[in-house]
PDB file of C-alpha atoms in Angstrom:
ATOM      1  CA  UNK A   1      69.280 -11.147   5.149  1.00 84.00           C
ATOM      2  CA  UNK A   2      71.775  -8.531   6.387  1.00 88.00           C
ATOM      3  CA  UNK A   3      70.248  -6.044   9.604  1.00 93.00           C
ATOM      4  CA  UNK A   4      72.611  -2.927  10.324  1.00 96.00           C
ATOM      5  CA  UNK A   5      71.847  -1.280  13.557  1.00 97.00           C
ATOM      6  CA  UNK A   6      72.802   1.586  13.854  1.00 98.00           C
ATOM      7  CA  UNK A   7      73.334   4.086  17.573  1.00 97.00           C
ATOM      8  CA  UNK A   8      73.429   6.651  18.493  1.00 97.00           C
ATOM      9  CA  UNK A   9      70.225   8.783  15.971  1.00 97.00           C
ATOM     10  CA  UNK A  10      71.685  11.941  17.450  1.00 98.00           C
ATOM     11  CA  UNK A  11      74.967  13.520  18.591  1.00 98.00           C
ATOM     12  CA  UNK A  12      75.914  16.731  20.086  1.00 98.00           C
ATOM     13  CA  UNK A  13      79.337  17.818  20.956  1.00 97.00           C
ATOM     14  CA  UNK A  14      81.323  20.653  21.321  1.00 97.00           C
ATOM     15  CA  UNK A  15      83.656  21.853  18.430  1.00 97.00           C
ATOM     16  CA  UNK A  16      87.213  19.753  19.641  1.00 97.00           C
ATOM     17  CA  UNK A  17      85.600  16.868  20.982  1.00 97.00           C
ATOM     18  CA  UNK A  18      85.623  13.239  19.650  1.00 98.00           C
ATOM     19  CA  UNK A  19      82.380  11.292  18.216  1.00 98.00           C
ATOM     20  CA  UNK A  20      82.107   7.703  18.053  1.00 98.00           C
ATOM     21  CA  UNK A  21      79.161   6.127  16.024  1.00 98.00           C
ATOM     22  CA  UNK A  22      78.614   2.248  16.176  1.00 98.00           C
ATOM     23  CA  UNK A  23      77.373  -0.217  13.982  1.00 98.00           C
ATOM     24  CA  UNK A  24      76.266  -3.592  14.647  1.00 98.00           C
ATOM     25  CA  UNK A  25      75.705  -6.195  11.642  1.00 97.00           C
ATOM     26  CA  UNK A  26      73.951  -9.333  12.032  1.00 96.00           C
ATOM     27  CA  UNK A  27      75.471 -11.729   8.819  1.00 93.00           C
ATOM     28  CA  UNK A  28      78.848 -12.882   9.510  1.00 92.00           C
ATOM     29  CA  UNK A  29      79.364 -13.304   5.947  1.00 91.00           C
ATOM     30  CA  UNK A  30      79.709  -9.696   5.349  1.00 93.00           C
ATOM     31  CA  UNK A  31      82.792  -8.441   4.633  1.00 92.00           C
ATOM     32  CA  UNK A  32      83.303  -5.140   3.312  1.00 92.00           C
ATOM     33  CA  UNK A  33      81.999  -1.366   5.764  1.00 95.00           C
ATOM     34  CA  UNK A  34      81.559   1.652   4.243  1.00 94.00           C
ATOM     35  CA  UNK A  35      80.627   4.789   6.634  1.00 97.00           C
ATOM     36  CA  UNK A  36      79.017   7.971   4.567  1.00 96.00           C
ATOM     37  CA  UNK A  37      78.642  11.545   5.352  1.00 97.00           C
ATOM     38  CA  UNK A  38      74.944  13.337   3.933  1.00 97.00           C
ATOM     39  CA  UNK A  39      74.800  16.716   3.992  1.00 95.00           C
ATOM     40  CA  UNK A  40      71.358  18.280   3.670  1.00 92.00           C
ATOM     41  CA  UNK A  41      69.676  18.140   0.217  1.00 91.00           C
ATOM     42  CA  UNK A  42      72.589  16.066  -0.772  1.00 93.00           C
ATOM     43  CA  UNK A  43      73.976  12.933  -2.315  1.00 94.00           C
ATOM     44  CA  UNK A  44      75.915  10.584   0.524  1.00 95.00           C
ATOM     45  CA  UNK A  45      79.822  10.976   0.487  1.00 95.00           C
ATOM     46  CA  UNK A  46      81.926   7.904   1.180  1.00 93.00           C
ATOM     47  CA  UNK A  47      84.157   8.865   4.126  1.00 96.00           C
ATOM     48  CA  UNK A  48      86.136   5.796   4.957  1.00 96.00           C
ATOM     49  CA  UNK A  49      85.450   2.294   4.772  1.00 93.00           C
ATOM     50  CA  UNK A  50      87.286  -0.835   5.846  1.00 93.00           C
ATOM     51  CA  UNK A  51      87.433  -4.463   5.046  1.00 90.00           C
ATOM     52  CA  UNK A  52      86.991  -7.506   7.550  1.00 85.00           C
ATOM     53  CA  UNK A  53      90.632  -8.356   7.005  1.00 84.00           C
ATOM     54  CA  UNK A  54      91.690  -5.103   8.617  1.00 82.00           C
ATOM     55  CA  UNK A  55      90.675  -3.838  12.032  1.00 90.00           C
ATOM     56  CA  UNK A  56      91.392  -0.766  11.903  1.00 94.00           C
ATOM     57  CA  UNK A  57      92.228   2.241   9.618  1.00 94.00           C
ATOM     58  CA  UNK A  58      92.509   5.576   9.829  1.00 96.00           C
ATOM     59  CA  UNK A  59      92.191   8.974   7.745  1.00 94.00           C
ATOM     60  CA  UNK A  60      93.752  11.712   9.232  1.00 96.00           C
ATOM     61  CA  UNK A  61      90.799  12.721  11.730  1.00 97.00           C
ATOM     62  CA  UNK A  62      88.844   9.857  11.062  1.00 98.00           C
ATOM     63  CA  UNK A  63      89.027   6.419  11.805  1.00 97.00           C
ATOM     64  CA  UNK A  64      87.329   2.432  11.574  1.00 97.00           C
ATOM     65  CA  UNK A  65      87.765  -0.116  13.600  1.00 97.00           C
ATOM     66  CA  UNK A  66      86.030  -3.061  13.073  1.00 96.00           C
ATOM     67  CA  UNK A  67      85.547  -6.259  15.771  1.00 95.00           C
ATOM     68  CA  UNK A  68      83.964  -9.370  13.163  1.00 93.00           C
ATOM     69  CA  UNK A  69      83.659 -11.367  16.410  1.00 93.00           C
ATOM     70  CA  UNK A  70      81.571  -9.409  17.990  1.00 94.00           C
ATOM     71  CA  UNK A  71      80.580  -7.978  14.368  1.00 96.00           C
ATOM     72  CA  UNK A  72      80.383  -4.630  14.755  1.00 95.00           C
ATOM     73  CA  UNK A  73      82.144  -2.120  13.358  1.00 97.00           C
ATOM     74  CA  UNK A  74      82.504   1.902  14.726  1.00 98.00           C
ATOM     75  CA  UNK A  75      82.991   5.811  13.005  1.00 98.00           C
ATOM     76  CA  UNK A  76      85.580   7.721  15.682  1.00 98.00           C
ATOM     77  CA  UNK A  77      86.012  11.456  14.649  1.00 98.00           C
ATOM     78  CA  UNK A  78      88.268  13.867  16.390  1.00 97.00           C
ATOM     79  CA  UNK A  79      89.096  17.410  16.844  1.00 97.00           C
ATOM     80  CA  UNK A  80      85.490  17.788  15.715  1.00 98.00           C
ATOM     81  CA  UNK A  81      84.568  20.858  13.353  1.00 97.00           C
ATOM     82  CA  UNK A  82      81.290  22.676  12.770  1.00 96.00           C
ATOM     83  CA  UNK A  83      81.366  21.363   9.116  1.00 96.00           C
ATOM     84  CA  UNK A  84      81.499  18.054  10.306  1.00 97.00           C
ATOM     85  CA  UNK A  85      77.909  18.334  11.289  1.00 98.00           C
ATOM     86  CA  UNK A  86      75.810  15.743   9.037  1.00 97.00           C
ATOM     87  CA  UNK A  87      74.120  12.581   8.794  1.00 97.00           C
ATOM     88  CA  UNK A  88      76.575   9.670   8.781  1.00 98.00           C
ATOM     89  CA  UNK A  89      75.240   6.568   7.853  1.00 97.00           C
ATOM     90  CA  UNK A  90      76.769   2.788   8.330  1.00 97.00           C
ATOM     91  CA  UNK A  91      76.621   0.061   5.832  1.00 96.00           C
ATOM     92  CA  UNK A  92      77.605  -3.672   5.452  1.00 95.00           C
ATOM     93  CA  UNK A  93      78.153  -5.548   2.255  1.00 91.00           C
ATOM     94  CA  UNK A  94      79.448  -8.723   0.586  1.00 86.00           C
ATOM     95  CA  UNK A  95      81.678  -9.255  -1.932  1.00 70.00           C
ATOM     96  CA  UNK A  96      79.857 -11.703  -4.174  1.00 66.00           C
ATOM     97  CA  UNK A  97      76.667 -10.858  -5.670  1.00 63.00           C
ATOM     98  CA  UNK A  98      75.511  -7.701  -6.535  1.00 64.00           C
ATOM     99  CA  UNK A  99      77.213  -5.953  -3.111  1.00 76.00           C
ATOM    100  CA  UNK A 100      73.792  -4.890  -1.850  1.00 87.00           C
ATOM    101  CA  UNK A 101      74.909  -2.052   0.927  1.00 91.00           C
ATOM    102  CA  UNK A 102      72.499  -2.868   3.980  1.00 92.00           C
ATOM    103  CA  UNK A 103      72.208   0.942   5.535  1.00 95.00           C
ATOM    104  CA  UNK A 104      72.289   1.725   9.101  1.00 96.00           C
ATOM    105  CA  UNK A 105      69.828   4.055  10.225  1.00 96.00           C
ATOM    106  CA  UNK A 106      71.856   6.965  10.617  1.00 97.00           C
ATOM    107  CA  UNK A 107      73.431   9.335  12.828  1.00 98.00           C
ATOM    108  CA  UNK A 108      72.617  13.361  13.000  1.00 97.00           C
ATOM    109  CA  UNK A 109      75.960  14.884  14.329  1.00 98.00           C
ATOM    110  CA  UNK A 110      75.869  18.294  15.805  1.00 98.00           C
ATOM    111  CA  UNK A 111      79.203  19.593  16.387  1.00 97.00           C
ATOM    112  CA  UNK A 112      78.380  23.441  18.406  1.00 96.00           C
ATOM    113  CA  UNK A 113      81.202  25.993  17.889  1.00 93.00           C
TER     114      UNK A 113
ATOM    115  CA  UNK B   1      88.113  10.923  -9.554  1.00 69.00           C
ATOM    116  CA  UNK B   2      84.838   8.335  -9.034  1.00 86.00           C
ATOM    117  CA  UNK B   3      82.329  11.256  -9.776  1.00 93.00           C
ATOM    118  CA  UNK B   4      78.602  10.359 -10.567  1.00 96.00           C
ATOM    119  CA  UNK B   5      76.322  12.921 -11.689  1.00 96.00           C
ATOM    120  CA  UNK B   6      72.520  13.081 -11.858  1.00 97.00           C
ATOM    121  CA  UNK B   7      69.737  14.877 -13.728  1.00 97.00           C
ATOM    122  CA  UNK B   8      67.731  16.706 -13.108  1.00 97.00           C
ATOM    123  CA  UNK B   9      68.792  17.213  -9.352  1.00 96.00           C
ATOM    124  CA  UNK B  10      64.965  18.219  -8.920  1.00 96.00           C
ATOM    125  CA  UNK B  11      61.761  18.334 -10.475  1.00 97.00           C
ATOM    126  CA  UNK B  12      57.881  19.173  -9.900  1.00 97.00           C
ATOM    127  CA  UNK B  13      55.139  17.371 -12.432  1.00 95.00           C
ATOM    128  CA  UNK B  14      51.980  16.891 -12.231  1.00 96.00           C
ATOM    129  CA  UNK B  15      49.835  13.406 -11.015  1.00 96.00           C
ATOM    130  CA  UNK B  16      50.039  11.108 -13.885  1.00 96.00           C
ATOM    131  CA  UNK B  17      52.976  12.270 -15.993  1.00 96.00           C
ATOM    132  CA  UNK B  18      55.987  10.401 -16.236  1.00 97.00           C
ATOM    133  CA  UNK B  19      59.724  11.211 -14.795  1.00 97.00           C
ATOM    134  CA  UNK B  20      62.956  10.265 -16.195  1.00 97.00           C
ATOM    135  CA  UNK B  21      65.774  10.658 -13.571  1.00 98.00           C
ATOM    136  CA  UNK B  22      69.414   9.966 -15.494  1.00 97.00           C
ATOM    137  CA  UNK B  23      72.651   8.846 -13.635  1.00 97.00           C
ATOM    138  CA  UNK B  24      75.813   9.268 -14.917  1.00 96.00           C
ATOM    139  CA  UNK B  25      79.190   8.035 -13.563  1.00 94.00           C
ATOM    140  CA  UNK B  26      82.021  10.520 -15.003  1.00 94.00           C
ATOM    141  CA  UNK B  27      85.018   9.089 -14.775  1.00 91.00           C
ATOM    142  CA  UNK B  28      84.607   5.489 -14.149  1.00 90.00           C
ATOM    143  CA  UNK B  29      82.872   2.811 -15.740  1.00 91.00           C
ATOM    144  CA  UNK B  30      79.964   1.292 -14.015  1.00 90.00           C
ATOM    145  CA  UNK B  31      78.609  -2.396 -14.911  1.00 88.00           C
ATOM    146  CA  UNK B  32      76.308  -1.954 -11.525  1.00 92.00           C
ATOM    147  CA  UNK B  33      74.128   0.905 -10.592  1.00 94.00           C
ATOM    148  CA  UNK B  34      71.942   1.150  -7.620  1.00 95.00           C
ATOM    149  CA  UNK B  35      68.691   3.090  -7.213  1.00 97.00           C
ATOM    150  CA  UNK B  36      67.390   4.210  -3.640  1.00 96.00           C
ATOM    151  CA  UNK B  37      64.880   6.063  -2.819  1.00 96.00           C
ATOM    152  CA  UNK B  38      64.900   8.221   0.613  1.00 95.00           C
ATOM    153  CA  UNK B  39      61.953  10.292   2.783  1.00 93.00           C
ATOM    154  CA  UNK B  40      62.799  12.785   5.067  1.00 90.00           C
ATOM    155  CA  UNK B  41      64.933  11.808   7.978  1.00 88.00           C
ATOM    156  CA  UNK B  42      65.117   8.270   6.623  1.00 92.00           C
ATOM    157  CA  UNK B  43      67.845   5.979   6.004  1.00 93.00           C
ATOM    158  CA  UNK B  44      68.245   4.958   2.160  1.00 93.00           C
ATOM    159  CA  UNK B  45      65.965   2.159   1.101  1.00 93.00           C
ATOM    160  CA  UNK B  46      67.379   0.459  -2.194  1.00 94.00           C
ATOM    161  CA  UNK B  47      64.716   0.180  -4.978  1.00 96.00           C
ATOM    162  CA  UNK B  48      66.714  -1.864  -7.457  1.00 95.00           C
ATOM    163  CA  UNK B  49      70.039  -2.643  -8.920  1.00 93.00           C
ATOM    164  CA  UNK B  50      70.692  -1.879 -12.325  1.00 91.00           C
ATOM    165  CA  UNK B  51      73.204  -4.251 -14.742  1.00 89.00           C
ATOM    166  CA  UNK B  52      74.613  -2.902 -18.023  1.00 88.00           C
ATOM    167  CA  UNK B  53      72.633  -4.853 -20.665  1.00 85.00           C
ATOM    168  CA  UNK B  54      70.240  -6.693 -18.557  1.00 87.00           C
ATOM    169  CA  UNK B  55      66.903  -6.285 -16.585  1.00 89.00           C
ATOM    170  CA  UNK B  56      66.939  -4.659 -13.440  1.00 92.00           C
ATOM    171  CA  UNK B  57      66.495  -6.397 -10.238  1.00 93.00           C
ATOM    172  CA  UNK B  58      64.210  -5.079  -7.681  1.00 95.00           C
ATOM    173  CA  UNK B  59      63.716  -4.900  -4.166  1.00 94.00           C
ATOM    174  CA  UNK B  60      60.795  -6.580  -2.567  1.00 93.00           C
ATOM    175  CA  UNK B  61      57.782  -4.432  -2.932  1.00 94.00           C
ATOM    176  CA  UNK B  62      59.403  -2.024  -5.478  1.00 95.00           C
ATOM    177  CA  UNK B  63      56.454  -2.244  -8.556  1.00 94.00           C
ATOM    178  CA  UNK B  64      58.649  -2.846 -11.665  1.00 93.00           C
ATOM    179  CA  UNK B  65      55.928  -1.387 -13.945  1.00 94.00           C
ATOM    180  CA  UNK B  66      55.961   1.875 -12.164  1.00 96.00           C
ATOM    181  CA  UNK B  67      60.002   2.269 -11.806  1.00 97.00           C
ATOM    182  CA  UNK B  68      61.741   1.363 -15.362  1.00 96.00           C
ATOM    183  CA  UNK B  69      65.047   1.454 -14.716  1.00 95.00           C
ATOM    184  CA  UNK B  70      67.076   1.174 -18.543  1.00 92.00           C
ATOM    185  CA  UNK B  71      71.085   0.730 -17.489  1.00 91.00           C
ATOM    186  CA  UNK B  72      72.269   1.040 -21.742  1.00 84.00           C
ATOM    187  CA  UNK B  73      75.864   1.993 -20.977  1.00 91.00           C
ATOM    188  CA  UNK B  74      78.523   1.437 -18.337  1.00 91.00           C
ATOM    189  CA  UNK B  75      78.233   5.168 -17.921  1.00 93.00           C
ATOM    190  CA  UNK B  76      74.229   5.901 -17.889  1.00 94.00           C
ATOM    191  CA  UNK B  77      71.669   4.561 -15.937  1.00 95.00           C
ATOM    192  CA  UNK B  78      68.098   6.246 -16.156  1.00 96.00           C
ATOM    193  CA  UNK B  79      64.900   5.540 -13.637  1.00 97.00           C
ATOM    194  CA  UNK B  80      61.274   6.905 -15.256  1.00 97.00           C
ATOM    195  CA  UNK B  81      58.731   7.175 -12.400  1.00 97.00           C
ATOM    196  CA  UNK B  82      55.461   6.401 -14.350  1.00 97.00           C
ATOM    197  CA  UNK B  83      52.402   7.844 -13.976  1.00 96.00           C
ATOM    198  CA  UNK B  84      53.480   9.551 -10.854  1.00 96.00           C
ATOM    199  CA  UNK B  85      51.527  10.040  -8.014  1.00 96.00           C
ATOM    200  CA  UNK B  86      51.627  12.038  -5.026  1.00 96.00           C
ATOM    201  CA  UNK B  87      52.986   9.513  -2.393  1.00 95.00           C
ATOM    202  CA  UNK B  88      55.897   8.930  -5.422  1.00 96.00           C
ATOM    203  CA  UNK B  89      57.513  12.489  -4.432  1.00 96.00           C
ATOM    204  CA  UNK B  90      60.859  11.738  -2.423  1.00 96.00           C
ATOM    205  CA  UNK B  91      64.809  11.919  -2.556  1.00 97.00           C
ATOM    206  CA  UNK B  92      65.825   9.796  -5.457  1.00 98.00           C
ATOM    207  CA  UNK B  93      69.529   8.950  -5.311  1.00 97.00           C
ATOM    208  CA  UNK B  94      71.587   6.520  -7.620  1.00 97.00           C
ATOM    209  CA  UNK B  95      75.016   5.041  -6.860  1.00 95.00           C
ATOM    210  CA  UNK B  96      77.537   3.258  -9.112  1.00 94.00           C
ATOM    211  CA  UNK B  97      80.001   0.642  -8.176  1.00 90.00           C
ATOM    212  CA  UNK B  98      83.589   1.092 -10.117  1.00 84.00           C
ATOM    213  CA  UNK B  99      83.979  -2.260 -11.770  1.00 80.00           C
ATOM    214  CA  UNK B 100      86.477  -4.534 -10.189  1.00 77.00           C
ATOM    215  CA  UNK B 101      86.113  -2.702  -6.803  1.00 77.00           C
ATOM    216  CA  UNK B 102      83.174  -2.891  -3.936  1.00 76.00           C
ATOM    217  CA  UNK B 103      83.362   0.785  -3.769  1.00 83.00           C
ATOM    218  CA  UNK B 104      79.914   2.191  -4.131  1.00 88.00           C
ATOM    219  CA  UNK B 105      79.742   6.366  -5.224  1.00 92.00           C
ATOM    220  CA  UNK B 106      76.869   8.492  -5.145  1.00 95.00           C
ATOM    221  CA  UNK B 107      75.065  10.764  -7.125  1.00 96.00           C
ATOM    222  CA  UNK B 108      73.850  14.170  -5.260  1.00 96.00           C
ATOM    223  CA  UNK B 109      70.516  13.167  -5.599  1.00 97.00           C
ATOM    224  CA  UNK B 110      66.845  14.348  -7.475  1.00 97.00           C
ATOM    225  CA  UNK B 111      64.196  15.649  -5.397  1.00 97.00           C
ATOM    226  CA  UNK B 112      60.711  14.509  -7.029  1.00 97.00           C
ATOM    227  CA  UNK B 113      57.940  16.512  -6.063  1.00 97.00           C
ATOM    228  CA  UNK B 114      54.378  15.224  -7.669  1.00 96.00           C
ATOM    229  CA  UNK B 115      51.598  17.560  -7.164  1.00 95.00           C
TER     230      UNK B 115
END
């Protein structure tokens, strides 16, 4: 079955800075990324996600890219805020089936003022 | 849009009693729920996937007697934790995917305590 990896489990920076988060996925037959935010005590909020006919894609301060040959697939944030400070979590699914999401194991980002 | 509500968002019972957690996807319909469970400083472990009109599929080691999961609408899918037990009280979070898209949206989540 699917394996997300996940690196790094925790991230300081300084308010302004960029964060990067990367993923590595072990099936080659997934196809579709999603990358959530968690907030403590809270549901997770999709952020951005991409599919493996895209390699890149971006949301104003926030963007994918995605490499299938190598399969993995990164989070870049810039101009980091204190409110981006949260758990982001990976994930890798298919699009047949049920679309099990595989989870990564999570980032904590600490974004100092 | 793509909202998905659940209730209670938390609850204490005692050992033995029974839990129904409900999840509710607003303004979407929702053929396929999912039910995770997560511990502190975990990732999300999925516990099942929930179809509109048919049995529930479960993860390996997820006891099917113990978690009902009923999915009777494309809007509502409920989990009862029976007879609870201590080592039962986590982060229970559902998530519905919009039919016709791989999107997957999350509820905010019910803390279960069992004392």
């Amino acid at each position: 079955g699917e394996n997300v990896e996940q690196h790094p489990s925790t991230l300081s920076v300084q308010e302004g800075d960029s964060a990067v988060i990367k993923c590595t996925y072990s099936d080659s037959a997934s196809n579709y990324f999603p990358w959530y935010k968690q907030e403590l005590g809270k549901g997770p909020q999709l952020i951005i996600d991409i599919r493996s006919n895209v390699g890149e894609k971006k949301d104003q301060r926030i963007a994918v890219t995605l490499n299938k040959t190598a399969k993995h697939f990164s989070l870049h944030i810039t101009e980091t805020q204190p409110e981006d400070s949260a758990v982001y979590f990976c994930a890798a699914s298919k699009d047949t089936g049920f679309q099990k999401l595989v989870f990564g194991t999570g980032t904590r980002l600490l974004v100092s003022p | 849009g793509a909202v998905v509500s659940q209730h209670p968002s938390w609850v204490i019972c005692k050992s033995g009693t029974s839990v129904k957690i409900e999840c509710r996807s607003l303004d979407f319909q929702a053929t396929t729920m999912f039910w995770y469970r997560q511990f502190p400083k975990q990732s999300l472990m999925l516990m099942a996937t929930s179809n509109e009109g048919s049995k529930a599929t479960y993860e390996q080691g997820v006891e099917k007697d113990k978690f009902l999961i009923n999915h009777a609408s494309l809007t509502l899918s409920t989990l009862t934790v029976t007879s609870a037990h201590p080592e039962d009280s986590s982060f229970y979070i559902c998530s519905a995917r919009r039919d016709g898209r791989n999107e997957q949206f999350f509820g905010p989540g019910t803390r279960l305590t069992v004392l």
